[in-house]
């Protein structure tokens, strides 16, 4: 088939690579978000998908909005059979959805209908799911509600951050998307409507969502930290300033600390929660680089009775 791939961030690149490497389909162009300011100079920088496409000699389309007339005209000229999508970052209007003969097929990082929305991996980790995965589905105008072509499952490991999990899903999902394109072309793959039960939503994680509630159980604290790593980053406050929590470890044997209370040992920093304590392993103070929590504690000279999150 002739394909136009739509995607923007680094997590979409493995799927683009899988389609290019398959040798079975022609990736005629990619659609990505416009270049965005980055770095100290705030110079426009091409998206990871745009850079990969340029390396491969593939045409890059950067519409400000996917309903722009110039973009729609070019898409009609290319006349793709199908448009695979991974984390493009903009809603597709009906007029664009109608152009490819076999529609737009999205790779979504959850087992639909679970975790429809912008942040499925983060929500899956934060909810304590043991299994997640990726799904390919035919895009409709509803939110991730289209019929599903295929899925691949992935175990969520006890220490996984959302970044760890998303990296594995990006590669497994890339293979799934390529296989889905093959099945659509062969006529052996039909999209199956999603069940009406088991629908959960995964809206974008806000900075406030990433704030640690020390009255919550230790397992919840650990899940929020892992789910918000690397972005937007879990945080609390210490002496009135924000302290980012990069990595923590539940310590079930330590039950003597009140929520938020700090206990500093020679090479350890423990914090009380609503159940048992967690050990702070890596933290990042405001304006500083990430460091071991024990080094941070020595530097700020935590006094007896001090706490976080007050």
Phi, psi and omega in degrees: 000155170272125185244148164239115185270134178243124179185165183227302189277178181302326183295342179274345186295318179303324178291318176299317178300319181297321180290320178296316185288338184297330180070000185265334184235154178262116173275097187282333180195164170238149174247129182215170179288153179301155177307139184242145178299139181210155176077181183297322181280353180053039178278146179297132181234135179292150178293158176305322179293318178299317181295319180294320179296319179297320177300325183270001179073030182258139179300138181244126176251129184234062181294141174298320175221142182290002174259003178301135185299319182297318178296314181297322178296316180294323179295320177295323179296318179293325179054061180291149172286323184207152178237098174287143187228135172220110174051050180293314175102011177213148179284137182266125179285162181305320183298327176282322181298332184278351187287305181290138184300325183250018171080188178253127182246118186263138169264115183243138188269060170199171175266090183301143014271012177288139172058057170284133177135194192280337188228059184295321183291315179301314181294324180296317178293315183294332180279351180080022177299145177266334181229138171221203180169203179222152180227145169252134182212157178282123184289130170246182180283345176284170182282104175050037187255359185289165180295147189262134175272316184195165180221160170222140184257157180212131177287140173266114183282156186301333182252008182299134164268168177296329177294317177301311185294318182295326178297314179294319181293328180299319181283316178296320180291328176299318176295321178297318181295318178297317179295325178295318177299318179299314183294324178293316180296319182286345181077017182258358185242123178241138180285135182253129179305143177290146176293155180280346179259159175082015180283125172230153185250147184229072179292163179306137179283124179270167177299322180292325176299331185274000179282131183282131173261105185288348175280348177285161178296158182302320180297323178293317177302313180299317181293321178295317179299313181292320181293331181265008179253122016268345184223141004276357180095118177292149184208163172217190176237149175217122184053038175083358179245154182286137177235119181277137179256111184272321180205135176229169179218122177298141180233085186301332183284350182256103184240014188259012183246135176289157179307123179089347182290138181260140173227116184255123174258187181299319181226030182210156175224117179250149177229137178283150176230192178287348176239264176247179188281164166238149174264128173282124180259310178227135179225169177218109178286160182301126178079006182244169174274159176302142180212162176298139184299325180296322178292320177299315182297320178295322183292321183270351178054069181296129180271156178300134179092354179283159183216172175247155175078012181292000000 
